[in-house]
Short mmCIF file of C-alpha atoms and ligand atoms in Angstrom, two decimals:
data_model
loop_
_atom_site.label_atom_id
_atom_site.label_comp_id
_atom_site.label_asym_id
_atom_site.label_seq_id
_atom_site.Cartn_x
_atom_site.Cartn_y
_atom_site.Cartn_z
CA MET Q 143 120.99 9.34 152.21
CA ILE Q 144 121.54 12.71 150.58
CA THR Q 145 121.15 15.76 152.83
CA GLN Q 146 122.82 18.40 150.65
CA ILE Q 147 119.86 19.31 148.39
CA LYS Q 148 118.20 22.65 149.16
CA GLY Q 149 115.22 22.65 146.81
CA LEU Q 150 114.98 23.56 143.16
CA HIS Q 151 117.79 25.36 141.32
CA HIS Q 152 116.28 25.82 137.85
CA VAL Q 153 113.83 24.27 135.40
CA THR Q 154 114.85 24.01 131.74
CA SER Q 155 112.34 23.65 128.92
CA MET Q 156 112.22 23.85 125.14
CA ALA Q 157 110.50 26.51 123.08
CA GLY Q 158 109.75 27.09 119.42
CA ASN Q 159 110.33 30.82 119.13
CA ALA Q 160 112.90 32.82 121.10
CA GLN Q 161 111.14 36.17 120.65
CA ALA Q 162 107.76 34.90 121.87
CA ASN Q 163 109.43 33.08 124.74
CA ASN Q 164 111.33 36.20 125.81
CA ALA Q 165 108.24 38.41 125.58
CA PHE Q 166 106.16 36.03 127.68
CA PHE Q 167 108.61 35.66 130.54
CA THR Q 168 109.76 39.27 130.71
CA LYS Q 169 106.72 41.31 129.62
CA VAL Q 170 103.86 39.08 130.82
CA LEU Q 171 105.29 37.30 133.88
CA GLY Q 172 107.65 40.18 134.67
CA LEU Q 173 110.75 38.07 135.28
CA ARG Q 174 114.22 39.38 134.55
CA ARG Q 175 116.21 37.85 131.74
CA VAL Q 176 119.39 37.17 133.68
CA LYS Q 177 121.38 35.54 130.91
CA LYS Q 178 121.35 35.38 127.14
CA THR Q 179 123.74 32.66 126.11
CA VAL Q 180 123.72 29.52 123.94
CA ASN Q 181 123.15 25.84 124.59
CA PHE Q 182 126.72 24.83 125.45
CA ASP Q 183 126.18 21.43 123.75
CA ALA Q 184 124.53 22.91 120.61
CA PRO Q 185 125.69 26.54 120.35
CA ASP Q 186 123.46 27.40 117.39
CA VAL Q 187 120.54 27.45 119.86
CA TYR Q 188 120.01 30.10 122.53
CA HIS Q 189 119.91 29.32 126.22
CA LEU Q 190 117.75 32.00 127.85
CA TYR Q 191 117.48 32.33 131.64
CA TYR Q 192 114.68 34.21 133.44
CA GLY Q 193 114.47 34.79 137.18
CA ASP Q 194 114.67 37.33 139.97
CA ALA Q 195 117.13 40.25 140.06
CA ALA Q 196 120.21 38.06 140.42
CA GLY Q 197 118.90 34.79 138.99
CA THR Q 198 118.89 33.34 142.49
CA PRO Q 199 118.71 29.52 142.53
CA GLY Q 200 115.09 28.54 143.01
CA SER Q 201 113.85 31.35 140.74
CA VAL Q 202 115.34 30.47 137.37
CA MET Q 203 113.27 29.23 134.43
CA THR Q 204 115.46 28.54 131.41
CA TYR Q 205 114.75 27.77 127.75
CA PHE Q 206 116.33 26.29 124.67
CA PRO Q 207 114.34 27.88 121.82
CA PHE Q 208 114.67 25.70 118.74
CA PRO Q 209 113.18 27.65 115.81
CA ASP Q 210 110.00 25.97 114.51
CA MET Q 211 110.28 22.99 116.86
CA PRO Q 212 106.92 21.18 116.92
CA ARG Q 213 105.05 21.12 120.20
CA GLY Q 214 105.66 18.29 122.62
CA ARG Q 215 102.93 15.78 123.43
CA PRO Q 216 102.13 15.98 127.14
CA GLY Q 217 102.32 12.65 128.95
CA THR Q 218 104.06 10.76 131.69
CA GLY Q 219 107.78 10.71 132.40
CA GLU Q 220 108.09 14.48 132.48
CA VAL Q 221 107.53 17.57 134.58
CA GLY Q 222 103.91 18.57 133.98
CA THR Q 223 103.47 21.86 135.81
CA THR Q 224 106.03 24.39 136.98
CA VAL Q 225 104.61 26.47 139.81
CA PHE Q 226 105.70 29.98 140.84
CA ALA Q 227 104.95 31.64 144.19
CA VAL Q 228 103.23 35.02 144.36
CA PRO Q 229 102.25 37.08 147.44
CA ALA Q 230 98.96 36.38 149.23
CA GLY Q 231 95.96 38.17 147.74
CA THR Q 232 97.53 38.77 144.31
CA LEU Q 233 95.90 36.09 142.15
CA GLY Q 234 93.20 38.61 141.13
CA PHE Q 235 95.90 40.92 139.77
CA TRP Q 236 97.50 38.03 137.91
CA GLN Q 237 94.20 36.78 136.52
CA GLU Q 238 93.53 40.21 135.04
CA ARG Q 239 97.08 40.58 133.71
CA LEU Q 240 97.12 37.14 132.12
CA THR Q 241 93.64 37.65 130.66
CA GLN Q 242 94.75 40.92 129.06
CA ALA Q 243 97.77 39.13 127.60
CA ALA Q 244 95.38 36.51 126.11
CA VAL Q 245 97.24 33.70 127.86
CA ALA Q 246 95.81 30.26 127.05
CA ASN Q 247 93.95 27.89 129.38
CA LEU Q 248 93.69 30.26 132.30
CA ALA Q 249 91.93 28.45 135.16
CA HIS Q 250 91.39 28.99 138.85
CA ASP Q 251 91.36 26.15 141.37
CA THR Q 252 92.81 25.10 144.69
CA SER Q 253 95.75 22.78 145.27
CA PHE Q 254 96.49 21.43 148.74
CA GLY Q 255 94.09 24.05 150.11
CA VAL Q 256 95.83 26.98 148.41
CA ASN Q 257 94.48 29.22 145.63
CA ARG Q 258 96.06 28.46 142.30
CA LEU Q 259 95.90 30.07 138.86
CA SER Q 260 97.05 27.79 136.09
CA PHE Q 261 97.83 28.75 132.49
CA ASP Q 262 99.88 27.81 129.47
CA GLY Q 263 103.02 29.39 128.12
CA PRO Q 264 103.47 30.25 124.40
CA ASP Q 265 104.31 26.62 123.53
CA GLY Q 266 101.58 25.02 125.63
CA ASP Q 267 103.95 24.61 128.57
CA HIS Q 268 101.96 24.35 131.76
CA PHE Q 269 102.43 26.79 134.63
CA ALA Q 270 100.63 27.82 137.78
CA LEU Q 271 100.86 30.64 140.29
CA VAL Q 272 100.05 29.97 143.93
CA GLU Q 273 99.72 32.44 146.76
CA ASP Q 274 102.30 31.95 149.48
CA ALA Q 275 102.21 34.46 152.34
CA ASP Q 276 105.35 32.95 153.90
CA ASP Q 277 107.53 33.48 150.84
CA THR Q 278 109.59 36.58 151.61
CA ARG Q 279 111.87 36.47 148.57
CA PRO Q 280 111.89 39.81 146.74
CA GLY Q 281 110.58 39.64 143.19
CA TRP Q 282 112.07 41.44 140.19
CA THR Q 283 110.35 44.76 139.54
CA GLY Q 284 112.27 45.95 136.47
CA ASN Q 285 109.56 44.97 133.98
CA GLY Q 286 106.73 47.01 135.47
CA VAL Q 287 105.32 44.39 137.85
CA HIS Q 288 105.41 45.97 141.30
CA GLY Q 289 107.14 44.38 144.27
CA ASP Q 290 103.89 43.72 146.14
CA VAL Q 291 102.64 41.37 143.39
CA ALA Q 292 105.81 40.13 141.65
CA ILE Q 293 106.64 36.44 141.26
CA ARG Q 294 108.96 35.34 144.10
CA GLY Q 295 110.48 32.33 142.40
CA PHE Q 296 109.50 28.69 142.16
CA HIS Q 297 106.96 27.29 144.58
CA SER Q 298 107.17 23.70 143.36
CA ALA Q 299 107.17 21.49 140.29
CA SER Q 300 104.99 18.52 139.51
CA MET Q 301 106.13 15.34 137.77
CA ARG Q 302 103.67 13.12 135.89
CA LEU Q 303 104.50 9.43 136.28
CA ARG Q 304 102.84 6.15 135.37
CA ASP Q 305 104.30 4.44 138.42
CA ASP Q 306 105.37 6.66 141.29
CA ALA Q 307 107.06 4.09 143.55
CA ALA Q 308 110.64 4.23 142.31
CA SER Q 309 110.62 8.02 141.94
CA ALA Q 310 109.15 8.46 145.42
CA GLU Q 311 111.98 6.28 146.75
CA LEU Q 312 114.50 8.38 144.85
CA LEU Q 313 113.11 11.66 146.19
CA LYS Q 314 113.25 10.29 149.73
CA PHE Q 315 116.83 9.20 149.10
CA MET Q 316 117.52 12.78 147.92
CA GLY Q 317 116.34 14.12 151.28
CA TYR Q 318 112.67 14.77 150.45
CA GLN Q 319 109.89 13.72 152.81
CA GLU Q 320 106.28 13.01 151.92
CA ILE Q 321 104.27 15.84 153.46
CA ALA Q 322 100.79 15.57 151.93
CA ARG Q 323 98.51 13.67 149.56
CA ALA Q 324 95.53 14.92 147.54
CA GLY Q 325 93.83 12.69 145.00
CA THR Q 326 96.47 11.36 142.60
CA VAL Q 327 99.11 13.82 143.81
CA THR Q 328 101.73 13.22 146.51
CA ARG Q 329 103.71 16.18 147.78
CA PHE Q 330 107.32 15.95 148.92
CA ALA Q 331 109.56 18.60 150.49
CA VAL Q 332 113.12 19.02 151.72
CA PRO Q 333 113.38 20.35 155.29
CA SER Q 334 115.17 23.58 154.39
CA GLY Q 335 115.89 25.79 151.41
CA THR Q 336 113.72 27.65 148.90
CA ALA Q 337 111.37 26.12 146.32
CA ARG Q 338 111.35 23.09 148.60
CA MET Q 339 108.42 21.12 147.17
CA ILE Q 340 108.02 18.49 144.45
CA ASP Q 341 104.70 16.87 143.59
CA ILE Q 342 104.30 13.48 141.97
CA GLU Q 343 101.11 12.98 140.00
CA THR Q 344 100.42 9.29 139.42
CA LEU Q 345 98.71 8.62 136.08
CA PRO Q 346 98.95 4.88 135.33
CA ASP Q 347 96.88 5.13 132.13
CA MET Q 348 98.52 8.16 130.53
CA PRO Q 349 100.92 7.48 127.63
CA GLN Q 350 104.56 8.48 127.74
CA ALA Q 351 105.24 12.12 126.84
CA GLY Q 352 106.77 13.08 123.50
CA GLN Q 353 109.29 15.85 123.99
CA GLY Q 354 109.03 19.01 121.93
CA ALA Q 355 108.44 22.74 122.31
CA GLY Q 356 106.76 23.39 125.64
CA SER Q 357 108.23 20.27 127.26
CA VAL Q 358 110.44 20.47 130.31
CA HIS Q 359 113.85 19.16 129.30
CA HIS Q 360 115.18 18.70 132.85
CA ILE Q 361 114.74 19.88 136.38
CA ALA Q 362 117.70 20.95 138.50
CA PHE Q 363 118.12 20.70 142.26
CA ALA Q 364 120.35 23.06 144.22
CA VAL Q 365 123.43 22.29 146.26
CA GLU Q 366 125.50 24.97 147.91
CA ASN Q 367 128.87 24.31 146.31
CA ARG Q 368 131.08 21.93 144.35
CA GLY Q 369 132.14 19.98 147.42
CA LYS Q 370 128.53 19.16 148.26
CA GLN Q 371 127.88 18.28 144.62
CA LEU Q 372 130.70 15.74 144.62
CA GLU Q 373 129.28 14.19 147.78
CA VAL Q 374 125.85 13.88 146.13
CA ARG Q 375 127.39 12.41 142.96
CA GLN Q 376 129.30 9.81 144.96
CA THR Q 377 126.22 8.81 146.96
CA LEU Q 378 124.06 8.50 143.82
CA MET Q 379 126.67 6.40 142.05
CA GLU Q 380 127.11 4.10 145.06
CA THR Q 381 123.35 3.48 144.83
CA GLY Q 382 123.62 2.50 141.17
CA TYR Q 383 122.64 5.71 139.36
CA GLN Q 384 124.53 6.53 136.19
CA VAL Q 385 125.61 10.12 136.80
CA THR Q 386 127.53 12.31 134.34
CA PRO Q 387 130.87 13.80 135.30
CA VAL Q 388 130.76 17.35 136.66
CA ILE Q 389 130.15 19.76 133.75
CA ASP Q 390 131.07 23.44 133.89
CA ARG Q 391 128.03 25.50 132.81
CA ASP Q 392 129.84 28.80 133.53
CA TYR Q 393 127.13 30.01 135.96
CA PHE Q 394 126.96 26.75 137.93
CA TRP Q 395 128.43 23.26 137.81
CA ALA Q 396 126.08 20.48 136.75
CA ILE Q 397 125.70 16.71 137.00
CA TYR Q 398 122.81 14.85 135.37
CA PHE Q 399 121.10 11.50 135.79
CA ARG Q 400 117.91 9.91 134.45
CA THR Q 401 115.31 8.96 137.06
CA PRO Q 402 113.39 5.65 137.05
CA GLY Q 403 110.25 7.50 135.87
CA GLY Q 404 112.08 8.95 132.86
CA VAL Q 405 112.59 12.52 134.08
CA LEU Q 406 116.07 13.99 133.64
CA PHE Q 407 117.42 15.35 136.94
CA GLU Q 408 120.32 17.74 137.35
CA ILE Q 409 122.16 18.70 140.52
CA ALA Q 410 123.49 22.26 140.13
CA THR Q 411 125.69 24.37 142.39
CA ASN Q 412 124.63 27.74 143.77
CA GLU Q 413 128.11 29.00 142.87
CA PRO Q 414 129.38 31.00 140.98
CA GLY Q 415 126.11 32.66 139.79
CA PHE Q 416 125.00 34.82 136.86
CA ASP Q 417 127.10 37.88 137.77
CA ARG Q 418 130.22 35.87 137.00
CA ASP Q 419 130.70 37.53 133.61
CA GLU Q 420 128.31 40.50 133.62
CA ASP Q 421 127.68 43.47 135.85
CA THR Q 422 124.56 42.92 137.99
CA ALA Q 423 122.99 46.07 136.53
CA HIS Q 424 123.22 44.66 132.99
CA LEU Q 425 122.55 40.95 133.47
CA GLY Q 426 121.09 39.24 130.44
CA GLU Q 427 121.54 42.12 128.00
CA ALA Q 428 124.50 41.00 125.88
CA LEU Q 429 125.02 37.65 124.18
CA MET Q 430 127.43 35.83 126.49
CA LEU Q 431 129.36 32.88 125.10
CA PRO Q 432 131.38 30.29 126.99
CA THR Q 433 135.11 30.37 126.25
CA GLN Q 434 134.91 27.22 124.11
CA HIS Q 435 132.39 28.85 121.74
CA GLU Q 436 133.73 32.44 121.73
CA HIS Q 437 135.40 31.81 118.35
CA LEU Q 438 131.91 31.22 116.88
CA ARG Q 439 130.61 34.65 117.94
CA GLY Q 440 130.47 36.22 114.47
CA GLN Q 441 128.66 33.21 113.03
CA LEU Q 442 126.24 32.90 115.96
CA GLU Q 443 125.32 36.57 115.99
CA THR Q 444 124.20 36.20 112.38
CA LEU Q 445 122.52 32.84 112.82
CA LEU Q 446 120.62 33.30 116.10
CA PRO Q 447 117.24 35.01 115.64
CA PRO Q 448 117.18 38.56 117.02
CA ILE Q 449 115.39 39.11 120.32
CA ILE Q 450 113.80 42.53 120.62
CA ASP Q 451 113.17 43.53 124.23
ZN1 ZN F 949 120.08 22.64 133.75
#
């Protein structure tokens, strides 16, 4: 069994418009853009990272904005809702803020006995905020959202599956334990770390998702370092999973594998972090390119749509 996973590292989705995506995450949700780079596998597309002050693992929502990409069709085999934690008693503030920003599908309900505010991002991507009094992570306050209300980081993420059995087995193998059930949703958590929870929503009659703008591309789990990542890779491969080699993503090292339910999982290291190539005070401001694409800088700066902060 795997014991090295410490919760979520990041969630990566697709968007249709970089400017709208940037405005939503920085100006509406108040996150910090901690990196402006490109998709290392397709450098003519941005890779934008939003999180807390340092882009701490467990706080980082990332996007590939493909200009004019059609919206995805929500369904099974994907992450349905990405959930952020906010301080207790702040959902009223967020409801007002999101209403003023004309955010779509704003709705209030409870999930596992906790107040939840759900809403859609600019591409119909589904998010929720939940109050968590025990979450002491400091939020980013640089975009005018004060520290007493700011998003702390991820609370959890929810996968929609037609058949949950194999994915539940996989999560348990990855060190998650079933901690609660409510209706069609089963909640799993790792014993320690941040953003510890994953929900599985079982929807046997829902068609398979069609990926597009607003769809989660993959979900990444955190391990402390490269040594732990190699241990996890070995254990997964011994169990029959097809896992990629270790890939250098500049700000972390990554391995990927497809889960039985169709969701793409990544295991990412907490090292070296987003201050690897930029001063902490200026994270996310300049276009940062990996060494292998630096020769394309002139071309990319012309091609990539401008993002006005
Ligand atoms: Zn990733």
